[in-house]
CSV table of C-alpha atoms in Angstrom, one decimal:
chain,number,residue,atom,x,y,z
E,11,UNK,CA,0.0,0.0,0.0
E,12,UNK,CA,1.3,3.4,-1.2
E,13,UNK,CA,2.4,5.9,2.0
E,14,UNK,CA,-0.8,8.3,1.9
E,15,UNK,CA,1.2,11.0,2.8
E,16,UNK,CA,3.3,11.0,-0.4
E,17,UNK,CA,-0.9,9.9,-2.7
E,18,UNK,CA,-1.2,11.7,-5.4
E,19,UNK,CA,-4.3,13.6,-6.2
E,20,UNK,CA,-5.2,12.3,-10.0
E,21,UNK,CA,-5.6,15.8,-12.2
E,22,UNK,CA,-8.5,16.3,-14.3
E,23,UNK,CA,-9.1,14.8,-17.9
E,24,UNK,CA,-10.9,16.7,-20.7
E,25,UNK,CA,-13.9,15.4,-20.3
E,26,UNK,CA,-14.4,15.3,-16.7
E,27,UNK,CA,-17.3,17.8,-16.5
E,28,UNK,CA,-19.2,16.0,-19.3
E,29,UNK,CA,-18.8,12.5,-18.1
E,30,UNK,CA,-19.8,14.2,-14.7
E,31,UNK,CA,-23.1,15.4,-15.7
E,32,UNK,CA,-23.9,12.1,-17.5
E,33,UNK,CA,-23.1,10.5,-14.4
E,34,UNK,CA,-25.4,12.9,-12.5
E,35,UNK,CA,-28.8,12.1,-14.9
E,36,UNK,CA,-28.3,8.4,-14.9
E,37,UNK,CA,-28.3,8.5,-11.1
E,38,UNK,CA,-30.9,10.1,-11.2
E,39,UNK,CA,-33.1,8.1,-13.6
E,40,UNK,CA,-32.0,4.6,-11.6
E,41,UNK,CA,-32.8,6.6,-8.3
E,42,UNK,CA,-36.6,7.8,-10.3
E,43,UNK,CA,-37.2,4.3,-10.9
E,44,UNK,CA,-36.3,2.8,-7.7
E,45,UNK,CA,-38.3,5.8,-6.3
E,46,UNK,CA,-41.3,4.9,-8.5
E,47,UNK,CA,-41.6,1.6,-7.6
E,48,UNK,CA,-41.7,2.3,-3.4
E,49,UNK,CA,-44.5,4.8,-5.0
E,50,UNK,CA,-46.5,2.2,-6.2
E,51,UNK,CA,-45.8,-0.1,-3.5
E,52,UNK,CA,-46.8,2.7,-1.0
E,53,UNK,CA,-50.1,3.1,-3.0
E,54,UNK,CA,-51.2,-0.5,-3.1
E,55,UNK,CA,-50.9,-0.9,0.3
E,56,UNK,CA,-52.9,2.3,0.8
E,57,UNK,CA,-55.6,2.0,-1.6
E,58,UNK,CA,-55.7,-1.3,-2.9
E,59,UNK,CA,-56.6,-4.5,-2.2
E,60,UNK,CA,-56.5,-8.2,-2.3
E,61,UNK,CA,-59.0,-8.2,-5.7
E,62,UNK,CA,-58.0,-7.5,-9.1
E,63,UNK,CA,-54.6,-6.3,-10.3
E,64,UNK,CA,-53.7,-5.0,-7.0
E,65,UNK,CA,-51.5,-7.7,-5.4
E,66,UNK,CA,-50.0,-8.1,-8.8
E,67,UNK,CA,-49.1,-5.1,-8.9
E,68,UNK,CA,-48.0,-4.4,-5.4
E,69,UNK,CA,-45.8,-8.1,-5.3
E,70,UNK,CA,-44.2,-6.8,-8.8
E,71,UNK,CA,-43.2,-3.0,-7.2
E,72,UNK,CA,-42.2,-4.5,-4.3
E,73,UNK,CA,-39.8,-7.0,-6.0
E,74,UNK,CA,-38.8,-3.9,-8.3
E,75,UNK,CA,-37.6,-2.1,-4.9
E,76,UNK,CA,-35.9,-5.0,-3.7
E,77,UNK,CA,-34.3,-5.3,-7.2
E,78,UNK,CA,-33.0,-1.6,-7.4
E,79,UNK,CA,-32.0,-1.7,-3.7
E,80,UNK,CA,-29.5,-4.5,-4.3
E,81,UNK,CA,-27.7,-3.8,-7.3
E,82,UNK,CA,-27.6,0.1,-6.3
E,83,UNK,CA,-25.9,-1.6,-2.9
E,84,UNK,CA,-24.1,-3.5,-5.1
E,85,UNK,CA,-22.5,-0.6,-7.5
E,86,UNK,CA,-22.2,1.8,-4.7
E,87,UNK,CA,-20.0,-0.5,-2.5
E,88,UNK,CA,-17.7,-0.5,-5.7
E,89,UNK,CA,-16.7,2.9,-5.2
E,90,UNK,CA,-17.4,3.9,-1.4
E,91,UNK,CA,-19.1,2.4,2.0
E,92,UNK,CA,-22.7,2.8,1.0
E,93,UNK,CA,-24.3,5.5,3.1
E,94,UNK,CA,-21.0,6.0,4.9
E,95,UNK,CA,-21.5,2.6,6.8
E,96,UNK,CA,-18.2,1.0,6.7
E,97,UNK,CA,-19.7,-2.4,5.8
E,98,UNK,CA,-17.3,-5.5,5.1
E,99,UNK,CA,-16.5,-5.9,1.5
E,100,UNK,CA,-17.3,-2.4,0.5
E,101,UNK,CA,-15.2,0.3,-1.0
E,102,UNK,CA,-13.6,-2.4,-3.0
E,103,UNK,CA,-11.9,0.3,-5.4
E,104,UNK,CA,-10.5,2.4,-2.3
E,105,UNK,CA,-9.7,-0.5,-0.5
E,106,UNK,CA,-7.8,-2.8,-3.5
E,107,UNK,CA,-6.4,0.2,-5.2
E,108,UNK,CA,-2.9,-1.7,-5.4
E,109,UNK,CA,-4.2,-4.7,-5.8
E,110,UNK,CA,-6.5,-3.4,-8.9
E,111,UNK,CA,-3.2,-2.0,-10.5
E,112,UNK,CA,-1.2,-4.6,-10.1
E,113,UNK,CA,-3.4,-7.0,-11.8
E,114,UNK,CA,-4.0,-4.6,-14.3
E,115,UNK,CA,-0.5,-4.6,-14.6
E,116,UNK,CA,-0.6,-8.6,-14.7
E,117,UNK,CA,-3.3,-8.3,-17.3
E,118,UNK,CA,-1.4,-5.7,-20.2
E,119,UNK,CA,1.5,-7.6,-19.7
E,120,UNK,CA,-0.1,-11.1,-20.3
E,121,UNK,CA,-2.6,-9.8,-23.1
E,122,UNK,CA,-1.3,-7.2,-25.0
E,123,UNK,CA,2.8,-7.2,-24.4
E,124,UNK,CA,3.4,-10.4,-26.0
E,125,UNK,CA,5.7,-10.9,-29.8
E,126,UNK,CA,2.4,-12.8,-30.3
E,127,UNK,CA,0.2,-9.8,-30.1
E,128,UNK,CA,2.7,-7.0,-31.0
E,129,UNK,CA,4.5,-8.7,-34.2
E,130,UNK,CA,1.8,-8.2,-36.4
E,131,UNK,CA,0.8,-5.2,-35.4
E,132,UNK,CA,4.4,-3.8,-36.0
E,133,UNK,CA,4.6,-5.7,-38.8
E,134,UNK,CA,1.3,-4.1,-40.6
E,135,UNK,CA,2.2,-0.7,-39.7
E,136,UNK,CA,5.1,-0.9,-42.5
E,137,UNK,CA,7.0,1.3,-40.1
E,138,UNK,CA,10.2,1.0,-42.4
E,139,UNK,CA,8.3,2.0,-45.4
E,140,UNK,CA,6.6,4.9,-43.8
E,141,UNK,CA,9.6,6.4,-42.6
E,142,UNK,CA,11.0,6.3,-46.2
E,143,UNK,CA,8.4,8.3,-47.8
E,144,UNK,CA,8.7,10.6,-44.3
E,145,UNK,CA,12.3,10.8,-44.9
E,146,UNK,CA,11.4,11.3,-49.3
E,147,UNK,CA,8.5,13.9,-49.0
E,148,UNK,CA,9.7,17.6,-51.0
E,149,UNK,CA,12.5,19.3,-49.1
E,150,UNK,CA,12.3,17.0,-46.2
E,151,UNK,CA,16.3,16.1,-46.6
E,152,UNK,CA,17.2,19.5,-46.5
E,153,UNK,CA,15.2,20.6,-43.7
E,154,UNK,CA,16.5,17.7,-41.3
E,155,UNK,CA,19.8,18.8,-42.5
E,156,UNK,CA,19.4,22.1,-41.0
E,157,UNK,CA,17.8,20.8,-38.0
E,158,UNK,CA,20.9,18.3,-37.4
E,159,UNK,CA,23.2,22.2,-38.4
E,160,UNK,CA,21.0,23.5,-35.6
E,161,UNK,CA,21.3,20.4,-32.8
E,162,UNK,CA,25.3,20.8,-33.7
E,163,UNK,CA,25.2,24.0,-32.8
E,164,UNK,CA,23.3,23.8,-29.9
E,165,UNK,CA,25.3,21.2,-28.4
E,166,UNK,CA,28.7,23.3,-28.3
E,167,UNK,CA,26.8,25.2,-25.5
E,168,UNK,CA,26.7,22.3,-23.5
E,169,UNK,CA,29.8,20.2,-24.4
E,170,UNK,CA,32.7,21.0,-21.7
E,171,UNK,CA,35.9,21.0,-23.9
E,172,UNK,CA,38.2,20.4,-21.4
E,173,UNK,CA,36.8,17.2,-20.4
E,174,UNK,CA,36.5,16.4,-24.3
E,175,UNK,CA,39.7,17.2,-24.8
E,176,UNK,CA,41.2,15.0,-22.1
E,177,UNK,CA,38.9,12.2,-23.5
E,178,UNK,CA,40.0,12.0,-26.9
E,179,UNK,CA,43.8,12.5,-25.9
E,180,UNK,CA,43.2,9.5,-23.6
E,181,UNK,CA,41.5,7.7,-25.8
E,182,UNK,CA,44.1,8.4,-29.1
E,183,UNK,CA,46.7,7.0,-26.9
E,184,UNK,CA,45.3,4.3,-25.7
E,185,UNK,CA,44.6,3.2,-29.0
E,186,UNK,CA,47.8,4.4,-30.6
E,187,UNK,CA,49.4,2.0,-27.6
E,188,UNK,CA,47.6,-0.9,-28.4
E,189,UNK,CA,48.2,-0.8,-32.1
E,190,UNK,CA,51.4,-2.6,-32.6
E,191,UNK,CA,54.0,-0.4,-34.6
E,192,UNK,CA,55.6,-2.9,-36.4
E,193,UNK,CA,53.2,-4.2,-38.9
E,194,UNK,CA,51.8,-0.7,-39.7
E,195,UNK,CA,55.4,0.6,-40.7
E,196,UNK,CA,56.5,-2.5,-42.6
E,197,UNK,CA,52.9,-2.1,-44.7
E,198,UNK,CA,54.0,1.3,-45.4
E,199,UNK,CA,57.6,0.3,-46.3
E,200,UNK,CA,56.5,-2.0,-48.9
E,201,UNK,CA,54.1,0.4,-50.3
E,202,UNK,CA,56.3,3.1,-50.6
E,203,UNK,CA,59.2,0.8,-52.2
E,204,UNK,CA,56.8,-1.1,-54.7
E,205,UNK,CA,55.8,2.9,-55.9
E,206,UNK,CA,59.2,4.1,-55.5
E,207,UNK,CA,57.7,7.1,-53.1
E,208,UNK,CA,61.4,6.5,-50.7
E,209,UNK,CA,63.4,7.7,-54.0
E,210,UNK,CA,61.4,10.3,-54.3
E,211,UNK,CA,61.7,11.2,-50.5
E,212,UNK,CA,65.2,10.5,-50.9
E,213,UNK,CA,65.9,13.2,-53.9
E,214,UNK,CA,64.0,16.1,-52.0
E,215,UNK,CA,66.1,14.9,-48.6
E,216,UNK,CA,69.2,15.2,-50.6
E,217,UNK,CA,68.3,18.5,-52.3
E,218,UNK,CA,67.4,19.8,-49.3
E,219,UNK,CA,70.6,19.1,-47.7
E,220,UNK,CA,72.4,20.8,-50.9
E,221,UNK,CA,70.6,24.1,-49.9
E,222,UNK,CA,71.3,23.8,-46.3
E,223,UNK,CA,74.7,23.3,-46.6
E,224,UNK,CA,74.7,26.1,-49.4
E,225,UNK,CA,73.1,28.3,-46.9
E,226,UNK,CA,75.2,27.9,-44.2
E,227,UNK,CA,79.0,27.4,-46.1
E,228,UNK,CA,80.4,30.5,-44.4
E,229,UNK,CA,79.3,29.0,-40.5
E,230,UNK,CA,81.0,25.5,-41.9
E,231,UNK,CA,84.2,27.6,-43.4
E,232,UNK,CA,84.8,29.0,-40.3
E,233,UNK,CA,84.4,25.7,-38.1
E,234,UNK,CA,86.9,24.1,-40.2
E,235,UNK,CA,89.5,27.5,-39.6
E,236,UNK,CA,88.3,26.9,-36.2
E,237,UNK,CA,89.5,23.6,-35.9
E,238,UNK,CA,93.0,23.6,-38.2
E,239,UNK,CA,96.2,24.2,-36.6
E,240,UNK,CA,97.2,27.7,-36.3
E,241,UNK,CA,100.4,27.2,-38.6
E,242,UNK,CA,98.4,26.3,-41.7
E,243,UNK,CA,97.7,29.4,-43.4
E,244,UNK,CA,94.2,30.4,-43.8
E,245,UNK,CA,94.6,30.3,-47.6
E,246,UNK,CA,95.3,26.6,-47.4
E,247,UNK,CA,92.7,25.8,-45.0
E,248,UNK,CA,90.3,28.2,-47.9
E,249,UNK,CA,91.8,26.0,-50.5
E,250,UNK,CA,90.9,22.7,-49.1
E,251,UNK,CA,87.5,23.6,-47.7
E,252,UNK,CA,86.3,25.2,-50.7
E,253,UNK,CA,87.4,21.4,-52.3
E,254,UNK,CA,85.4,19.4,-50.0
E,255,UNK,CA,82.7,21.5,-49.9
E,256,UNK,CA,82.7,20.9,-53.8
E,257,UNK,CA,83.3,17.0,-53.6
E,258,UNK,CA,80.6,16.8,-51.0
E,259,UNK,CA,77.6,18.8,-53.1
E,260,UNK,CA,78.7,17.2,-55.9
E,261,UNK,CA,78.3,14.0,-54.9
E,262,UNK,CA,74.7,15.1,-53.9
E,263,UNK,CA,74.0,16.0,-56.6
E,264,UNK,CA,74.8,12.9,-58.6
E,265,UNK,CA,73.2,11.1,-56.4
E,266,UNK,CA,69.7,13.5,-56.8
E,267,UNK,CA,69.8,13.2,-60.3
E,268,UNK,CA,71.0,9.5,-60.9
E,269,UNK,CA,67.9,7.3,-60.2
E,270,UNK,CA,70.5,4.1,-60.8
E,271,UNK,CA,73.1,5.5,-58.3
E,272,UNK,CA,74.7,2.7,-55.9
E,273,UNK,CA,73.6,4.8,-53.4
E,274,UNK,CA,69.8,4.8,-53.9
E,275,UNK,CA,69.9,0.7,-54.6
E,276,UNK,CA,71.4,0.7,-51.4
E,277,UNK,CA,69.1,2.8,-49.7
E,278,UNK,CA,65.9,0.5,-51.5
E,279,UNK,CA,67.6,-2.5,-50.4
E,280,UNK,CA,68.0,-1.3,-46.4
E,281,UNK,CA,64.3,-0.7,-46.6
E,282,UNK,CA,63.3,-3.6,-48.0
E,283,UNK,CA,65.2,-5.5,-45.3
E,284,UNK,CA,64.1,-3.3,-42.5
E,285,UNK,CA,60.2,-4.1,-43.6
E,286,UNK,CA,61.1,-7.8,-43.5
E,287,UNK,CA,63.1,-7.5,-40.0
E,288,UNK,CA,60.1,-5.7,-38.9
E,289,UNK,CA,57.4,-9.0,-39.7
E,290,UNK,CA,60.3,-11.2,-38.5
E,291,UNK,CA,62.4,-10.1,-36.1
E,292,UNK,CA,61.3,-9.9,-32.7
E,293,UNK,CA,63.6,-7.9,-31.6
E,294,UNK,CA,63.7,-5.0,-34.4
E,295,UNK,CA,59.8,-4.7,-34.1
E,296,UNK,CA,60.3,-4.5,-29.8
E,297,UNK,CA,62.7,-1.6,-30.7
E,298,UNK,CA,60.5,0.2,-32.4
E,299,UNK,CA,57.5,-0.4,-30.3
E,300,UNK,CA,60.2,1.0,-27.4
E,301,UNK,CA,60.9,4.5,-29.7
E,302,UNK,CA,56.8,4.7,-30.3
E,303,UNK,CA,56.0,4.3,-26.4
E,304,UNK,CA,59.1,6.5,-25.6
E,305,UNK,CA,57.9,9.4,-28.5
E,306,UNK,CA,53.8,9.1,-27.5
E,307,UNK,CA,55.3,9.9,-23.4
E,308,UNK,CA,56.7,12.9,-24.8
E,309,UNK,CA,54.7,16.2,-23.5
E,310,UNK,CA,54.8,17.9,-26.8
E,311,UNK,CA,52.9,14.6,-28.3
E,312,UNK,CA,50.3,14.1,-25.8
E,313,UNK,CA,49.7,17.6,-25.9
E,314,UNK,CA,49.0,17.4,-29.6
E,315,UNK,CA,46.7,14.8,-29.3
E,316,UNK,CA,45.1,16.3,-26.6
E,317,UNK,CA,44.5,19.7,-29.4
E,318,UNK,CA,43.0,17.2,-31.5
E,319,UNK,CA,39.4,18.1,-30.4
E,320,UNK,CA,39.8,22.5,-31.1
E,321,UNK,CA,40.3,22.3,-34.9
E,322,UNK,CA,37.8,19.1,-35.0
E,323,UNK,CA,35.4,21.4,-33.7
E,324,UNK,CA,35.7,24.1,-35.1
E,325,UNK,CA,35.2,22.3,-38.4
E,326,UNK,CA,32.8,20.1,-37.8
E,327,UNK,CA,30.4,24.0,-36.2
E,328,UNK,CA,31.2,25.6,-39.4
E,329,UNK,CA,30.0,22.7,-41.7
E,330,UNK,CA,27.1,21.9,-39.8
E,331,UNK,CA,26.0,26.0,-40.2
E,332,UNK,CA,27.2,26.4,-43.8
E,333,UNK,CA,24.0,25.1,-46.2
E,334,UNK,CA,26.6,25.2,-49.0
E,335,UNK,CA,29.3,22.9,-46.8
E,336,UNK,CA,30.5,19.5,-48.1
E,337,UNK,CA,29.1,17.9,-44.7
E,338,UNK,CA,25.7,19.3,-45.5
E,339,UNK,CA,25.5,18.3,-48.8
E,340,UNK,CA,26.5,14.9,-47.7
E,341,UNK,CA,23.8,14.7,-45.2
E,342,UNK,CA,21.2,15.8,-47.5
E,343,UNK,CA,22.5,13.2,-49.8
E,344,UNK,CA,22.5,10.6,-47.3
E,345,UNK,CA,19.4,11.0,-45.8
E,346,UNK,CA,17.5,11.1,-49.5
E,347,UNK,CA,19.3,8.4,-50.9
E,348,UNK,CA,18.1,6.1,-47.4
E,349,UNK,CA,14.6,7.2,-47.6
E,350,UNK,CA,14.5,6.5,-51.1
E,351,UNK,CA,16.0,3.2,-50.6
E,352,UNK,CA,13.6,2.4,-47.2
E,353,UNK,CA,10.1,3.6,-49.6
E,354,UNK,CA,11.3,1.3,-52.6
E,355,UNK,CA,13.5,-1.9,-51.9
E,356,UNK,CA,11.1,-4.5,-50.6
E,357,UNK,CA,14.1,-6.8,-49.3
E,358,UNK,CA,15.4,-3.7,-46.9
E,359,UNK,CA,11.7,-3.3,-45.6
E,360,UNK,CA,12.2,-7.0,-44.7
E,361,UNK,CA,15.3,-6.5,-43.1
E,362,UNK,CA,14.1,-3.9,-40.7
E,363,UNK,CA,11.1,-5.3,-40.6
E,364,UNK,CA,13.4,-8.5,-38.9
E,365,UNK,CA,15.4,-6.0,-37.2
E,366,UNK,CA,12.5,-4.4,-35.3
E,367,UNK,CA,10.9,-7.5,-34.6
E,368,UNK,CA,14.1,-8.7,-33.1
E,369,UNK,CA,14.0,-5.4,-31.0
E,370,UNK,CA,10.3,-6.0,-29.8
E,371,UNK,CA,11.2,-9.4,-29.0
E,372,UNK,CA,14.1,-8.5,-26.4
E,373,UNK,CA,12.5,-5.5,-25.1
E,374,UNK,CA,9.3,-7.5,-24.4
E,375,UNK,CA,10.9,-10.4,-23.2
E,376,UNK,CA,13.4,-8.6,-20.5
E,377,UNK,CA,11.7,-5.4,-20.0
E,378,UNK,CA,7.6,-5.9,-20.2
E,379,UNK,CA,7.6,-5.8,-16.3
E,380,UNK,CA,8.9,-2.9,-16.2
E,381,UNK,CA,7.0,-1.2,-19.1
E,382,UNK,CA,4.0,-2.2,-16.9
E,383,UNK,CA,5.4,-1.3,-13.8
E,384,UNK,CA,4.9,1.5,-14.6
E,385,UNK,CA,1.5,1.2,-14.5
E,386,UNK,CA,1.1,-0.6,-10.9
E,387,UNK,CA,3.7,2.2,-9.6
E,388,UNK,CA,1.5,5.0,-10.5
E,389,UNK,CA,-2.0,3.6,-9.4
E,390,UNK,CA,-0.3,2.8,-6.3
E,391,UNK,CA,0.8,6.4,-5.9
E,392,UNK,CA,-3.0,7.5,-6.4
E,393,UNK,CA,-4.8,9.2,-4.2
E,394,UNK,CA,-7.9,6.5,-3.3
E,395,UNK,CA,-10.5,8.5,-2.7
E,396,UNK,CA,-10.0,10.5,-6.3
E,397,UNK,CA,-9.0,7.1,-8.0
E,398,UNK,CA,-12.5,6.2,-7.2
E,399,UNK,CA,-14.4,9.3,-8.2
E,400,UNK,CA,-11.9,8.9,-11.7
E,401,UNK,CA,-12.6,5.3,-12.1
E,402,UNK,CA,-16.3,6.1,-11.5
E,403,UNK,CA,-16.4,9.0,-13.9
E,404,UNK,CA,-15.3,6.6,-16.6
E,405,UNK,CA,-17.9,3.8,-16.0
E,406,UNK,CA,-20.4,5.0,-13.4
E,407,UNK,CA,-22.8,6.2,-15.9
E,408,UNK,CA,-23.3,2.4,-17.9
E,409,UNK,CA,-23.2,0.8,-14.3
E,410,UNK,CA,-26.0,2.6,-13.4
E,411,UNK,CA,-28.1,0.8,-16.1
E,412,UNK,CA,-27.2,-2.6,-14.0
E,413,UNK,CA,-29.7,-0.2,-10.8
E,414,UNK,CA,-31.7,0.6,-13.9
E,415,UNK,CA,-32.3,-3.4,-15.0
E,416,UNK,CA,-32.4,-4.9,-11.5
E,417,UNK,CA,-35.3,-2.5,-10.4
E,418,UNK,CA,-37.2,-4.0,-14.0
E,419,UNK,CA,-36.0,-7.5,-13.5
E,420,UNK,CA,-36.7,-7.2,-10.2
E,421,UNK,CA,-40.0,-6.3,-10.7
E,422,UNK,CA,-40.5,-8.8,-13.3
E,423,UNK,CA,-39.5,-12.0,-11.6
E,424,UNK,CA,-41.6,-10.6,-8.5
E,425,UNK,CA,-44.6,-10.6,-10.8
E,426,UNK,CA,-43.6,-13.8,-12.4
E,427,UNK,CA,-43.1,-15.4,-8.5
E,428,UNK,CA,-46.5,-14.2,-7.2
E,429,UNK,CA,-48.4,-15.6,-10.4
E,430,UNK,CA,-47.0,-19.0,-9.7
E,431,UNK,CA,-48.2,-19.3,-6.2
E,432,UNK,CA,-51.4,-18.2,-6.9
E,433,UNK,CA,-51.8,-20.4,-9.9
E,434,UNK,CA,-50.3,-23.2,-7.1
């Protein structure tokens, strides 16, 4: 039983004051007739007498009374103790308001929350093919387009980007850690070797280092003075420098623009056998998977994957805003191209059809008591006094037909009683 101090009162339904007044006149027609009937009784006894169509009469109005009297006992200890009288067995809807929702409860759950029941509901509402059309109807992709632009948008407010940030940076290392290094690099070994992308890295490297060492001869001339003994004239050490500064960009060169140098082969072949050490050898793939823990512990790097989240962001606002943006295009794209495919293609409805009957049958089978919980929790939380009146709102006015019949069967079967004995 639900604490009464916590009940709550059951708010009004449209319809209340309507079902009320109907309410009101079929009382008061069951109450005429019951009235009538002690009338006529009241009569007989006065002014009749045992002769004629008198005790006919008065043994049919006083079966009617008796009639009336018990089945408006009978509807009235539904809802409350008749004439306040707190009679055993009365009030039963006051009295077994948890009960009554709880085997209502019982009742939805057995009757109507079955796969039995629902599937073929579900399965005539062609929900996948409705939302197709839904999804299909005249500027329908663009408009949920915008309203995803606009759900974006709103989000940002509420996103904490700290946090965010912080998440993904956890969560980019953690899954950079668990990928193992040394497949990935030997994949990308091979693939740069079979498209000869290393000779190519190779010739910028090398004419790269032509123009550094070009830009910085004078810092390198003056090391090398630096470092020559102080009886060599600076002429000679001028002389010599000046020759293997040549000798050195010279043999950059030929090696930057002779794609059969020795060098390069040699450079082809180390990578080659590095890819290979790196799927065979233990120990060349535990090296590198030492420098990749060593280089993602580095500050710098954790703090870059940690600034992953700002430019993502701001990228992902500013396409979901733009109507001309490649994101909203592909939205719009996506979403007509799936309602077209859910309106048309009769083996997808089948599939979600499957789908959502597979849904209906978990949810039903491991959740239905609570779906109906839900209904035992709130009548038990009703207030039982206005759970009554409600409950008697709703059906009051047809049970008063049962005051209504008993007062004219009653009457009836009194008539039908007296004849007999006479006749006996």
């Amino acid at each position: 039983m639900a604490d009464q101090s916590s009940a709550l009162l059951i708010p009004s339904a449209a319809g209340d004051a309507a079902r009320g007044s109907a309410l009101t006149r079929m009382k008061l027609v069951a109450t005429g007739a019951l009235v009538l009937a002690a009338v006529v009784f009241v009569l007989c006894k006065v002014i009749g007498d045992d002769h004629g169509a008198w005790p006919f009469v008065q043994a049919a109005s006083e079966a009617a009374m008796v009639g009336g009297l018990a089945d408006w006992f009978a509807v009235t200890a539904l809802f409350r103790h008749p004439l306040g009288v707190p009679i055993p067995h009365t009030a039963i809807i006051p009295r077994k308001k948890d009960q009554i929702g709880e085997s209502l409860g019982d009742f939805v759950q057995q009757n109507f929350l079955t796969p039995e029941v629902v599937g073929p509901r579900l399965q005539a509402a062609e929900i996948p093919r409705r939302i197709g059309e839904w999804l299909c109807a005249p500027d329908r992709p663009e408009q949920l387009a915008a309203e995803f632009g606009v759900a974006v948008a709103g989000a940002n407010t509420v996103l904490a980007d700290d946090d965010i940030r912080e998440s993904i940076g956890r969560f980019a290392d953690a899954q950079l850690r668990r990928l193992p290094a040394a497949p990935v690099v030997a994949k990308v070994l091979d693939l740069a070797v079979e498209g000869d992308q290393h000779q190519v890295l190779l010739s910028e490297g090398l004419k790269s280092l032509m123009r550094f060492l070009e830009d910085n001869r004078d810092l390198f001339r003056q090391r090398v003075a630096e470092e020559s003994p102080e009886w060599v004239p600076s002429w000679v050490d001028g002389k010599v420098f000046n020759r293997l500064f040549a000798s050195v960009q010279n043999f950059l060169a030929d090696v930057a623009g002779d794609p059969d140098h020795a060098l390069r082969k040699q450079f082809d072949q180390r990578l080659r056998d590095y890819a290979e050490a790196l799927r065979t050898d233990p120990h060349a793939s535990d090296r590198l998977e030492q420098w990749k823990s060593e280089l993602l512990d580095h500050p710098a790097v954790r703090n870059a994957l940690m600034s992953l989240w700002t430019p993502l962001k701001r990228a992902v606002l500013e396409a979901a805003v733009d109507p001309d943006s490649e994101l909203r295009r592909v939205g719009v794209s996506v979403i007509r191209q799936t309602g077209s495919a859910l309106s048309t293609d009769a083996d997808l409805q089948a599939k979600c059809d499957r789908w959502l009957l597979g849904v209906m049958r978990h949810v039903l089978t491991h959740y239905a008591g609570e779906l109906t919980g839900v209904i035992t929790h709130t009548v038990s939380r009703w207030d039982a006094e206005s759970t009554s009146k409600r409950l008697e709102l709703q059906v009051g006015r047809d049970l008063q037909f049962i005051r209504i019949n008993g007062t004219v069967v009653g009457s009836l079967v009194g008539l039908v009683i007296y004849s007999l004995s006479r006749l006996l």
